[in-house]
PDB file of C-alpha atoms in Angstrom:
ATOM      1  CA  UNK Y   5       0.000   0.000   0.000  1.00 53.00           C
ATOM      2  CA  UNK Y   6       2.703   2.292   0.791  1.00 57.00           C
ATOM      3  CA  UNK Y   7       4.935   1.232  -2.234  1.00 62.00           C
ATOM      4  CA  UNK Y   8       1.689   1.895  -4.633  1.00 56.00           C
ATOM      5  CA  UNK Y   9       1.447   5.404  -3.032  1.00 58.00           C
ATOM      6  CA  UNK Y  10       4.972   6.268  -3.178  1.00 60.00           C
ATOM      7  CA  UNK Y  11       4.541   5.197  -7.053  1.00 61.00           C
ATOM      8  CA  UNK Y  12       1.822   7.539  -7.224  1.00 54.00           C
ATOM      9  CA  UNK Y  13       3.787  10.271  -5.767  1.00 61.00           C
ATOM     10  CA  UNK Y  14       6.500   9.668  -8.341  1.00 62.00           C
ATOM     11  CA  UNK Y  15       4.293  10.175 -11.744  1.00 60.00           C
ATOM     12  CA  UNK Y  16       4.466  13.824 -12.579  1.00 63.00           C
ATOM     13  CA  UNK Y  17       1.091  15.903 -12.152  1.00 64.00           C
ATOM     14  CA  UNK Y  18       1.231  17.099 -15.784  1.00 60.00           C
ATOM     15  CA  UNK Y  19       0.796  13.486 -16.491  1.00 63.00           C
ATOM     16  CA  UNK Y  20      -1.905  13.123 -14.458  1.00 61.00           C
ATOM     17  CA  UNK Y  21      -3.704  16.258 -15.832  1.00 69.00           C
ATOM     18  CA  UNK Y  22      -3.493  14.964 -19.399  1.00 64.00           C
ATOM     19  CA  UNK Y  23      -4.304  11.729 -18.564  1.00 68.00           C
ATOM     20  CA  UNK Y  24      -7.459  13.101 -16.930  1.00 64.00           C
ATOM     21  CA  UNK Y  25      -7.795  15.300 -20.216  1.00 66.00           C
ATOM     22  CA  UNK Y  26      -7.383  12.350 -22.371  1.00 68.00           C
ATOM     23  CA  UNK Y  27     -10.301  10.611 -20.372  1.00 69.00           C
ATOM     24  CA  UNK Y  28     -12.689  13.714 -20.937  1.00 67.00           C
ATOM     25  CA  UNK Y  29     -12.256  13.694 -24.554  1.00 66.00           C
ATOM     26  CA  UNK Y  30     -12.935  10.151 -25.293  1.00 69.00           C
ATOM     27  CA  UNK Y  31     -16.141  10.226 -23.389  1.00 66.00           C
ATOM     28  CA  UNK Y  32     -16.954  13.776 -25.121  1.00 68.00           C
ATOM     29  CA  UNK Y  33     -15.853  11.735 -28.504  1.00 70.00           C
ATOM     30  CA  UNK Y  34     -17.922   8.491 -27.386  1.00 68.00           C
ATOM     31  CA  UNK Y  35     -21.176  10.888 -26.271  1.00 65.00           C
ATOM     32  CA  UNK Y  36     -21.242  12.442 -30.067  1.00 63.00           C
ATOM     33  CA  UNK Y  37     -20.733   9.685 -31.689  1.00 60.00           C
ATOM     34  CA  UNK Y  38     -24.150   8.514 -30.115  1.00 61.00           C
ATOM     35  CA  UNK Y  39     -25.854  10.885 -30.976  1.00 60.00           C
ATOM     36  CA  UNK Y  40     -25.028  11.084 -34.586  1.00 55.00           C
ATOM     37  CA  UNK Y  41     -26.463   7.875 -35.428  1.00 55.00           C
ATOM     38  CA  UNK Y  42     -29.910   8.437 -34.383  1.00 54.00           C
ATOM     39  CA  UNK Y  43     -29.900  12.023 -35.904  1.00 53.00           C
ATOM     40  CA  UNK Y  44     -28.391  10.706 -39.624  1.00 50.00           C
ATOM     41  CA  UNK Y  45     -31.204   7.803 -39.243  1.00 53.00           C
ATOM     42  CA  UNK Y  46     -34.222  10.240 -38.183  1.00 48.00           C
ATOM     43  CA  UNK Y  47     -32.806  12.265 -42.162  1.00 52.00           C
ATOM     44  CA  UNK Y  48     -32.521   9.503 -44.074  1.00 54.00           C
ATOM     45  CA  UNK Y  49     -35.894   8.145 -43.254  1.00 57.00           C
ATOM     46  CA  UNK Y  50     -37.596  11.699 -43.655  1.00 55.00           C
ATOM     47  CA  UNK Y  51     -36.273  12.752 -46.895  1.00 60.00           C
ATOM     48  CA  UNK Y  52     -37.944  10.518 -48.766  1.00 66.00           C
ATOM     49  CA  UNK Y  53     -41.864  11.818 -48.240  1.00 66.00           C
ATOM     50  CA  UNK Y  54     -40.266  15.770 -48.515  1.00 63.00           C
ATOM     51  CA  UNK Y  55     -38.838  14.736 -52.162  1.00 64.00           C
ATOM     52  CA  UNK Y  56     -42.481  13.186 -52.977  1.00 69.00           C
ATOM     53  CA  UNK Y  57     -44.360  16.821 -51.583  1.00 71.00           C
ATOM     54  CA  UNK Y  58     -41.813  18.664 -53.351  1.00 67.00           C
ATOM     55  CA  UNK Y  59     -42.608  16.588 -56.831  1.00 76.00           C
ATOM     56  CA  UNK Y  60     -46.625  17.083 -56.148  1.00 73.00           C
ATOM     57  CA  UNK Y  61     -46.086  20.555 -55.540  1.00 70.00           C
ATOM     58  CA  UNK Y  62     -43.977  21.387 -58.603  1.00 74.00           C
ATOM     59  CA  UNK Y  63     -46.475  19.017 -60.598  1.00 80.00           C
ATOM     60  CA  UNK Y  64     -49.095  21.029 -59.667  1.00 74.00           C
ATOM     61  CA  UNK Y  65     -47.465  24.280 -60.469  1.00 72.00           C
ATOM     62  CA  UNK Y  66     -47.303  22.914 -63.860  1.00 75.00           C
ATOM     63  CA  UNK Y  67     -50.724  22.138 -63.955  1.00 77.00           C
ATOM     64  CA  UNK Y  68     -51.366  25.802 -62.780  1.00 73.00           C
ATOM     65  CA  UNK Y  69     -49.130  27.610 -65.166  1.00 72.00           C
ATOM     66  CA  UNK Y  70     -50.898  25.815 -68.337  1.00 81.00           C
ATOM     67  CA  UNK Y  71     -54.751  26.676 -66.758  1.00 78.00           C
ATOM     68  CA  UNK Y  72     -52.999  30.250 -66.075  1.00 73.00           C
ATOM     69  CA  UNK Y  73     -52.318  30.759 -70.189  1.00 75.00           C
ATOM     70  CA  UNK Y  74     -55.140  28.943 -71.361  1.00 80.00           C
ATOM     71  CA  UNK Y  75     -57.528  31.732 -69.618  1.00 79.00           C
ATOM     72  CA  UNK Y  76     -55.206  33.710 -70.547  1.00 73.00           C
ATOM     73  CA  UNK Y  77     -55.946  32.705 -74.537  1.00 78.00           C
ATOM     74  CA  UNK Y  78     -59.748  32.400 -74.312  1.00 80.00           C
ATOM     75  CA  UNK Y  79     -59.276  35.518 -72.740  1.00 79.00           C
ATOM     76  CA  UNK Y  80     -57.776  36.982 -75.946  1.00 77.00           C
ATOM     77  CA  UNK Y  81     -60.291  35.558 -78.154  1.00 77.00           C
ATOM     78  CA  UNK Y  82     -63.413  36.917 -76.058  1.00 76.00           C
ATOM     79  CA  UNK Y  83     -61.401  40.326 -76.162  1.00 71.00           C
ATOM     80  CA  UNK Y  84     -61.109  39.873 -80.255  1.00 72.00           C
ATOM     81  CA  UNK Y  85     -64.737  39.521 -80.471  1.00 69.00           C
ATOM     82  CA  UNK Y  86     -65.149  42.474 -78.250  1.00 66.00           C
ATOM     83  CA  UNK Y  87     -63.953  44.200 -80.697  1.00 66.00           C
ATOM     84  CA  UNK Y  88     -65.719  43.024 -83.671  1.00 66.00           C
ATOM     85  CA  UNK Y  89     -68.674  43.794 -81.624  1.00 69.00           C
ATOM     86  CA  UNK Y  90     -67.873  46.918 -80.638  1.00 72.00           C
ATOM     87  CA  UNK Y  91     -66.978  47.991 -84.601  1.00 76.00           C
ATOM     88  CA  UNK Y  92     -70.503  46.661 -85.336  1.00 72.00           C
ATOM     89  CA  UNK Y  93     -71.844  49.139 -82.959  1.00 74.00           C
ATOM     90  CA  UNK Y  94     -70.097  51.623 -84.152  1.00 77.00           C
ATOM     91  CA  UNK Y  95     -71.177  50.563 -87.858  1.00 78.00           C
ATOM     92  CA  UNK Y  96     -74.988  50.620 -86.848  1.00 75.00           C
ATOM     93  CA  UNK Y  97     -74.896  53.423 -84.693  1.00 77.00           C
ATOM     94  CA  UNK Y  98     -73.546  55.572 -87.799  1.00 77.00           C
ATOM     95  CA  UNK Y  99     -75.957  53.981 -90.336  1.00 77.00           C
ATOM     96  CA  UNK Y 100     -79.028  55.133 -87.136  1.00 73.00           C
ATOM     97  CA  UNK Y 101     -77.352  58.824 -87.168  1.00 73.00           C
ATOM     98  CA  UNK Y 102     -77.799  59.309 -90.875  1.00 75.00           C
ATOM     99  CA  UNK Y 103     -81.375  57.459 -90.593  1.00 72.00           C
ATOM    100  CA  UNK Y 104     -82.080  60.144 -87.920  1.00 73.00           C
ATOM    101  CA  UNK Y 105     -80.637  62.977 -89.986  1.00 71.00           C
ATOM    102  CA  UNK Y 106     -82.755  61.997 -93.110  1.00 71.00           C
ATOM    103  CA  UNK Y 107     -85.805  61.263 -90.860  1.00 73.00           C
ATOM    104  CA  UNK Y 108     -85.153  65.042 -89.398  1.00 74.00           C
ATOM    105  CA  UNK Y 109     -85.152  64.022 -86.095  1.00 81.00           C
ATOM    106  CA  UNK Y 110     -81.832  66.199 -85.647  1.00 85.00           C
ATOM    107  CA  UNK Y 111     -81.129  69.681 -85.710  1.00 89.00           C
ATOM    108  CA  UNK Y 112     -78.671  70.650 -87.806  1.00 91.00           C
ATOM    109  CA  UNK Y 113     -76.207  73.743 -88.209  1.00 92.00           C
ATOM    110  CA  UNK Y 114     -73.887  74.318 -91.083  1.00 92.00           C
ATOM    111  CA  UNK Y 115     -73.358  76.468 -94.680  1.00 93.00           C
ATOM    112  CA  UNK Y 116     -76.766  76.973 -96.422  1.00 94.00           C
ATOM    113  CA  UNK Y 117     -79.070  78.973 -97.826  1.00 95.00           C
ATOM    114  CA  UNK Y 118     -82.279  81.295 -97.095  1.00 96.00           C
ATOM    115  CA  UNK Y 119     -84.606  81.731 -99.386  1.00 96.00           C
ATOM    116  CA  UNK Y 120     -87.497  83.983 -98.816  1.00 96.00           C
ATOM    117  CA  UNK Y 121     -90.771  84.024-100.972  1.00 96.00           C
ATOM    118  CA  UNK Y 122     -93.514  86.862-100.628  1.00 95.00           C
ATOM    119  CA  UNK Y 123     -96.813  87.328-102.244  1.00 94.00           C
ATOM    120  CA  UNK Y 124     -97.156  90.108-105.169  1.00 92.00           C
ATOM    121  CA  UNK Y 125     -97.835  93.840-104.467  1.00 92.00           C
ATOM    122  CA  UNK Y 126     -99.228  93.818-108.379  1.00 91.00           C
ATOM    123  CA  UNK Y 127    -102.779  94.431-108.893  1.00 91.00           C
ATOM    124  CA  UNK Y 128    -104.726  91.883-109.897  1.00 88.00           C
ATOM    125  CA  UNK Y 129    -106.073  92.333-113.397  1.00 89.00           C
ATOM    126  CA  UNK Y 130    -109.501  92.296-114.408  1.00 89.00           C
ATOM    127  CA  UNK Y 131    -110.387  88.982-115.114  1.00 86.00           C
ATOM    128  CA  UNK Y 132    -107.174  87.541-113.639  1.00 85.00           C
ATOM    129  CA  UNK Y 133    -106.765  84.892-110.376  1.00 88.00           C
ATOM    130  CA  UNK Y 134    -105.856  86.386-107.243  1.00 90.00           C
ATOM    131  CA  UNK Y 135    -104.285  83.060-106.104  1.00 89.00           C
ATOM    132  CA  UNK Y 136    -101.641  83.488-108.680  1.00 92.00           C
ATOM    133  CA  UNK Y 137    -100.545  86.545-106.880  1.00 93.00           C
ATOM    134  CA  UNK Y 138     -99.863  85.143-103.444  1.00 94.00           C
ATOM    135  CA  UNK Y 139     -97.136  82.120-102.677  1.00 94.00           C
ATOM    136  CA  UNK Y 140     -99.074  79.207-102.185  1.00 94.00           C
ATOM    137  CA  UNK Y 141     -98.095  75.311-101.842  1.00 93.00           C
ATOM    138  CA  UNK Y 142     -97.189  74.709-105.588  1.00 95.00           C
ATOM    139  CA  UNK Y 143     -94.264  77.560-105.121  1.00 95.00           C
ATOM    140  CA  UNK Y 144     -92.951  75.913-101.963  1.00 96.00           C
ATOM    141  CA  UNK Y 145     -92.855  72.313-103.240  1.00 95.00           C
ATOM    142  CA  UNK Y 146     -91.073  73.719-106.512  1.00 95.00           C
ATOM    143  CA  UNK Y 147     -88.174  75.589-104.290  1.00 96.00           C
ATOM    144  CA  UNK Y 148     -88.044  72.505-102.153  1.00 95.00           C
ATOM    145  CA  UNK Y 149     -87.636  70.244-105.193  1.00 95.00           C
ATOM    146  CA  UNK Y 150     -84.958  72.041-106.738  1.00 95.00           C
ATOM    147  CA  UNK Y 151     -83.071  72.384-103.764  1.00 96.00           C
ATOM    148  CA  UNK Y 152     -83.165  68.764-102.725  1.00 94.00           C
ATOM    149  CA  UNK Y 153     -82.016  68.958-106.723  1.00 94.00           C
ATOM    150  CA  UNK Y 154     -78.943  71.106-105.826  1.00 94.00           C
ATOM    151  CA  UNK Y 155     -77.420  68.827-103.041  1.00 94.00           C
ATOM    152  CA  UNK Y 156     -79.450  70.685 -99.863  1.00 94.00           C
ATOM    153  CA  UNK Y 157     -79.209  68.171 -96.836  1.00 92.00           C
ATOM    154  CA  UNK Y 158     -81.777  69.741 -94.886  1.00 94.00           C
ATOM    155  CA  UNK Y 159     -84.485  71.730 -95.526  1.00 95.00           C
ATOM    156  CA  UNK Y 160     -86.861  73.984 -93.143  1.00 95.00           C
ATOM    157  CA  UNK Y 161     -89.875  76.134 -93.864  1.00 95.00           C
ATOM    158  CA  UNK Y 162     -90.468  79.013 -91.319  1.00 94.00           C
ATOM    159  CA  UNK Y 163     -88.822  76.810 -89.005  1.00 92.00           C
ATOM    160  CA  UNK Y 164     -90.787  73.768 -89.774  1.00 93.00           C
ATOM    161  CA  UNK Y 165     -87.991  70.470 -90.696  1.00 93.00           C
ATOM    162  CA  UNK Y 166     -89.370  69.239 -94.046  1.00 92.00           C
ATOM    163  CA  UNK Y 167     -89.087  65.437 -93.914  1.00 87.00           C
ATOM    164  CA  UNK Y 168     -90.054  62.594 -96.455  1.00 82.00           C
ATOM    165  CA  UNK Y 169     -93.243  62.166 -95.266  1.00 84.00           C
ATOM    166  CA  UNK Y 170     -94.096  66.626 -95.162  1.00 87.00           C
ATOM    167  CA  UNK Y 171     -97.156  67.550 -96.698  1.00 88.00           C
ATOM    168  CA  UNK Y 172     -97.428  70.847 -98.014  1.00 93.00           C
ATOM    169  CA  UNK Y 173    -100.978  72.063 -98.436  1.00 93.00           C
ATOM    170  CA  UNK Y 174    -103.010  75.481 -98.909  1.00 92.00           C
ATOM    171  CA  UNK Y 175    -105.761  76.251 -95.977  1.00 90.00           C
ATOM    172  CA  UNK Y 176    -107.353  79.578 -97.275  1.00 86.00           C
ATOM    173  CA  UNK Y 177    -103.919  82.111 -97.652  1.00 85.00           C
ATOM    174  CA  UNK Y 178    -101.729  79.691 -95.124  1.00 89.00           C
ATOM    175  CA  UNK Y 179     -99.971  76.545 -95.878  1.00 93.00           C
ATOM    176  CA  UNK Y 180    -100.115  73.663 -93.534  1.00 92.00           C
ATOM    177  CA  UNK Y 181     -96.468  72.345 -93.149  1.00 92.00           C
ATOM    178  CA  UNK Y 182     -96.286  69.024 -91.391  1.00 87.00           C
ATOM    179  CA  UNK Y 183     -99.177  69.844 -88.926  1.00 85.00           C
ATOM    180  CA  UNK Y 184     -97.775  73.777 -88.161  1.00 89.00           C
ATOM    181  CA  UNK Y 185     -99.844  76.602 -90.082  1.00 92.00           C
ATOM    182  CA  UNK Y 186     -97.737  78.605 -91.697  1.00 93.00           C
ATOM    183  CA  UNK Y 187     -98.077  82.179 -92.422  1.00 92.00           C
ATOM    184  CA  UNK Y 188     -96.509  84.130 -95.166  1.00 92.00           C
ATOM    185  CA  UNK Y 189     -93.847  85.548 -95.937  1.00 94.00           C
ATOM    186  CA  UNK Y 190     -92.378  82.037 -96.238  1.00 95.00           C
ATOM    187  CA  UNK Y 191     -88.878  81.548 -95.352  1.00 96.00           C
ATOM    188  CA  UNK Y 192     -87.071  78.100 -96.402  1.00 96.00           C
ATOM    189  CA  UNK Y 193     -84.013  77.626 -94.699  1.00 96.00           C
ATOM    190  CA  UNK Y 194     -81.331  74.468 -96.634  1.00 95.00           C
ATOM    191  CA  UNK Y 195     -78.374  73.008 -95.550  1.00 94.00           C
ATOM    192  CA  UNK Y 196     -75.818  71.997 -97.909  1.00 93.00           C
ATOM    193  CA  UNK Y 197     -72.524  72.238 -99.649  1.00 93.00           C
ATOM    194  CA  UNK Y 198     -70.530  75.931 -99.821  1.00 92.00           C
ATOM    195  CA  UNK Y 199     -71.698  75.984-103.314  1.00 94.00           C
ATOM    196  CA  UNK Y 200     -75.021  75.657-102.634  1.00 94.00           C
ATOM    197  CA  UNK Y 201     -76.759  78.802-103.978  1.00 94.00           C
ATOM    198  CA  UNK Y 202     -74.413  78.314-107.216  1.00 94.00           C
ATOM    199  CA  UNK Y 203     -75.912  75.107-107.992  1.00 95.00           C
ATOM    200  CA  UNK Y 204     -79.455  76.223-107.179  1.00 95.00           C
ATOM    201  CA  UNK Y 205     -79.305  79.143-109.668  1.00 93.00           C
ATOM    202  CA  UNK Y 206     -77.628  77.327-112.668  1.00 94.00           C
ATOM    203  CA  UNK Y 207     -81.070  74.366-112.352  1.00 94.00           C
ATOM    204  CA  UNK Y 208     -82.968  75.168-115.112  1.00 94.00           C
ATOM    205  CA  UNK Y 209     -86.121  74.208-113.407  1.00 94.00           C
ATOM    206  CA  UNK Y 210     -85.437  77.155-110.664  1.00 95.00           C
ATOM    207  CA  UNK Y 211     -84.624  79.887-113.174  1.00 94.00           C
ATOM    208  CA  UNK Y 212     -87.763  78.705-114.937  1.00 94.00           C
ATOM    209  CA  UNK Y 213     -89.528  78.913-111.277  1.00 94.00           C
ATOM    210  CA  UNK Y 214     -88.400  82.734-110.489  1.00 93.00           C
ATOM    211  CA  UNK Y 215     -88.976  83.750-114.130  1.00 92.00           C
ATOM    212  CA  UNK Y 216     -92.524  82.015-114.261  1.00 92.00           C
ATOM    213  CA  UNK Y 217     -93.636  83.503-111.007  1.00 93.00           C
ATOM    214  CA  UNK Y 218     -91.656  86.729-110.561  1.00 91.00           C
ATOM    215  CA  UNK Y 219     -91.457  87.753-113.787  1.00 88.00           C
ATOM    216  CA  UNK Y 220     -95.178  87.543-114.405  1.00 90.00           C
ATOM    217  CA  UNK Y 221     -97.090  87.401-110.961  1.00 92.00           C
ATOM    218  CA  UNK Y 222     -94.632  89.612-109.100  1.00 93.00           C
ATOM    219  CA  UNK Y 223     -93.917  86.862-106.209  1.00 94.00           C
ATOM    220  CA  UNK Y 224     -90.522  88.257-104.686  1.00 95.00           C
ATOM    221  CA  UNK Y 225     -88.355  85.954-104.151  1.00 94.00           C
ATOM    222  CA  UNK Y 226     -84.734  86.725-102.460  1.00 94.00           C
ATOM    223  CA  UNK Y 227     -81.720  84.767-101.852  1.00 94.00           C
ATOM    224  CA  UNK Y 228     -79.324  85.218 -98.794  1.00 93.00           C
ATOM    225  CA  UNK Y 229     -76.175  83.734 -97.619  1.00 92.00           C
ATOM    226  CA  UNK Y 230     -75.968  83.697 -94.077  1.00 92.00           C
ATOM    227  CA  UNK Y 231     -72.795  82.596 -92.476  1.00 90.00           C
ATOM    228  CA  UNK Y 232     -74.423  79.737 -90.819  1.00 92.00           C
ATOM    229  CA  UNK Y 233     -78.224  78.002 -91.203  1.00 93.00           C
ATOM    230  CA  UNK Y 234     -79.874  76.746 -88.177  1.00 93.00           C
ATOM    231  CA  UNK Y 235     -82.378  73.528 -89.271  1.00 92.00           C
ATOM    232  CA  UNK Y 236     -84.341  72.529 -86.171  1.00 92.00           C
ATOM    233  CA  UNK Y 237     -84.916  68.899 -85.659  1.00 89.00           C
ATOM    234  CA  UNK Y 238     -88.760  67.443 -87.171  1.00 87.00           C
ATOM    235  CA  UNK Y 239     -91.158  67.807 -83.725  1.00 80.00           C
ATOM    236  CA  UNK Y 240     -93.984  65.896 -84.915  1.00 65.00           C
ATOM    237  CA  UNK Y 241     -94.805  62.317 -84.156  1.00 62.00           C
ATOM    238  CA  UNK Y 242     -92.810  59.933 -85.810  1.00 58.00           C
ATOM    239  CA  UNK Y 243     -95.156  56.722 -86.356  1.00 58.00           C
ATOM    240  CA  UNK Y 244     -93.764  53.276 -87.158  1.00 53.00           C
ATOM    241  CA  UNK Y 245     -95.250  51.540 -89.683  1.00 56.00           C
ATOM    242  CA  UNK Y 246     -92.214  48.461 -90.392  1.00 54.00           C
ATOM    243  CA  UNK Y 247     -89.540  47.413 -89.145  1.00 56.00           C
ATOM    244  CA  UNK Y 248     -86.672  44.455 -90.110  1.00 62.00           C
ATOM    245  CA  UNK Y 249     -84.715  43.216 -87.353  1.00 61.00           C
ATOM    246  CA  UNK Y 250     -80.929  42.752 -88.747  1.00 59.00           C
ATOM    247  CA  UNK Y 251     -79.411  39.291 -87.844  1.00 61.00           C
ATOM    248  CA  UNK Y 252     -76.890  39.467 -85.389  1.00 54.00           C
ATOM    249  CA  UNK Y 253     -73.505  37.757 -86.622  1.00 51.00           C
ATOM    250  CA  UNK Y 254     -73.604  35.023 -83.597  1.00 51.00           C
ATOM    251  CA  UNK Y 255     -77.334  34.463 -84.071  1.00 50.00           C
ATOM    252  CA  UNK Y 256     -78.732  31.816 -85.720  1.00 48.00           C
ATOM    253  CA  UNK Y 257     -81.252  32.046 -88.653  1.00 49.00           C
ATOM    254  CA  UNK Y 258     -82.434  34.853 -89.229  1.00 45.00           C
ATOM    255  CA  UNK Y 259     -85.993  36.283 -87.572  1.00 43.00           C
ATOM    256  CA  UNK Y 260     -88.841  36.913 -90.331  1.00 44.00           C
ATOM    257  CA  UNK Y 261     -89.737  40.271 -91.229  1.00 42.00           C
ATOM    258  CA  UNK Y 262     -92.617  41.340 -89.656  1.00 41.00           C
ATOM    259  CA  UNK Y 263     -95.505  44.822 -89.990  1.00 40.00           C
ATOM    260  CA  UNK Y 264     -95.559  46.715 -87.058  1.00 38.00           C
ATOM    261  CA  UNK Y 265     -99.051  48.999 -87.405  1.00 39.00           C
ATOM    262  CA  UNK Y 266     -99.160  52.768 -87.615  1.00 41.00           C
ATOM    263  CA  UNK Y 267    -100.753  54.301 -84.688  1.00 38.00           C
TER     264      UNK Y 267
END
């Protein structure tokens, strides 16, 4: 006992200090190396079910991305026929503008002409027709004539919009325009190109008009050139009497024409 202490007593204490060092790190070395097994088992057996959610997920990306661009075409094509659709509109919405402006349902302001016709300040001769002395329908039909003749657009008598369907007729010394009664002196406002007047006074039928009743009967008639004409829209009742429904280009065959009654 005392020779094994002695012994003891003899070994150096850095020894003994590196021994105990030595014995530290080989149980530090031992304690990892447990550890790591269970950890590199616990990754191995979990990568496998992260690689097959990663695949589903990127799958279904792909999936996502082609929906995404074919929307993204039909959206296109709805977008085309938008279009189309839209230049029909257009189309027909033009064509019902010029339907409206030949129906006179629109006033109108542009170059023109104002004509003015008054009756005669002539005595009447013995024997001769006092109606041939005062403007009466026949003149204003003739002057409207002539200038639908000469390119006029639009045409107004003392402020009343002559349309397709305008009667002109004599009550008594008035005229009945439309369903207005006109008095004189009758003023008939048109609407056409600059060279309006210029066309209306090289027609043959007009000179023949003014010469016929000016000439003869004294009926004054004067010309002006106003800077701009004023044609007030029609303001009677526009009545429909038939109609034609146009086919619409997606629509099947196309819906029979059909009378619609005047009221």
């Amino acid at each position: 006992m005392t020779s094994a202490a002695q012994r003891l007593r003899a070994i150096p204490s850095w020894q003994v200090t590196l021994g105990v060092a030595l014995l530290a790190l080989g149980f530090l070395i031992a304690a990892q190396l447990a550890s790591e097994g269970p950890r590199v088992r616990y990754t191995t057996q979990e990568r496998t079910p992260l690689v097959e959610t990663a695949t589903g997920l990127q799958t279904e990306q792909d999936g996502l991305k082609t929906r995404i661009l074919q929307i993204r075409a039909q959206i296109q094509a709805i977008e085309s026929e938008g279009e189309g659709a839209a230049d029909l509109v257009k189309q027909l919405n033009a064509r019902l503008e010029q339907a409206r402006i030949a129906a006179g349902l629109i006033a109108l302001t542009g170059s023109g002409i104002v004509l003015q016709l008054e009756d005669s300040k002539e005595p009447v001769p013995p024997g001769g027709s006092e109606s041939e002395y005062l403007v009466g329908s026949r003149d204003i039909r003739v002057v409207v004539e002539q200038l639908w003749g000469a390119g006029a657009e639009a045409i107004a008598v003392n402020g009343e919009r002559i349309t397709p369907t305008s009667a002109i007729i004599d009550i008594g010394t008035s005229l009945l325009v439309n369903s207005a009664y006109l008095a004189p002196p009758y003023q008939i406002s048109a609407l056409g190109p600059a060279d309006l007047y210029d066309r209306l006074s090289a027609s043959p039928g007009f000179v023949d008009f003014v010469r016929a009743r000016s000439d003869r009967y004294g009926i004054r008639v004067s010309i002006a050139e106003p800077q701009s004409v004023d044609i007030p829209a029609f303001v009677g009742t526009v009545t429909l009497r038939y109609s034609r429904p146009l086919a619409s280009p997606s629509a099947g065959p196309s819906v029979t024409p059909s009378s619609v009654p005047g009221g």
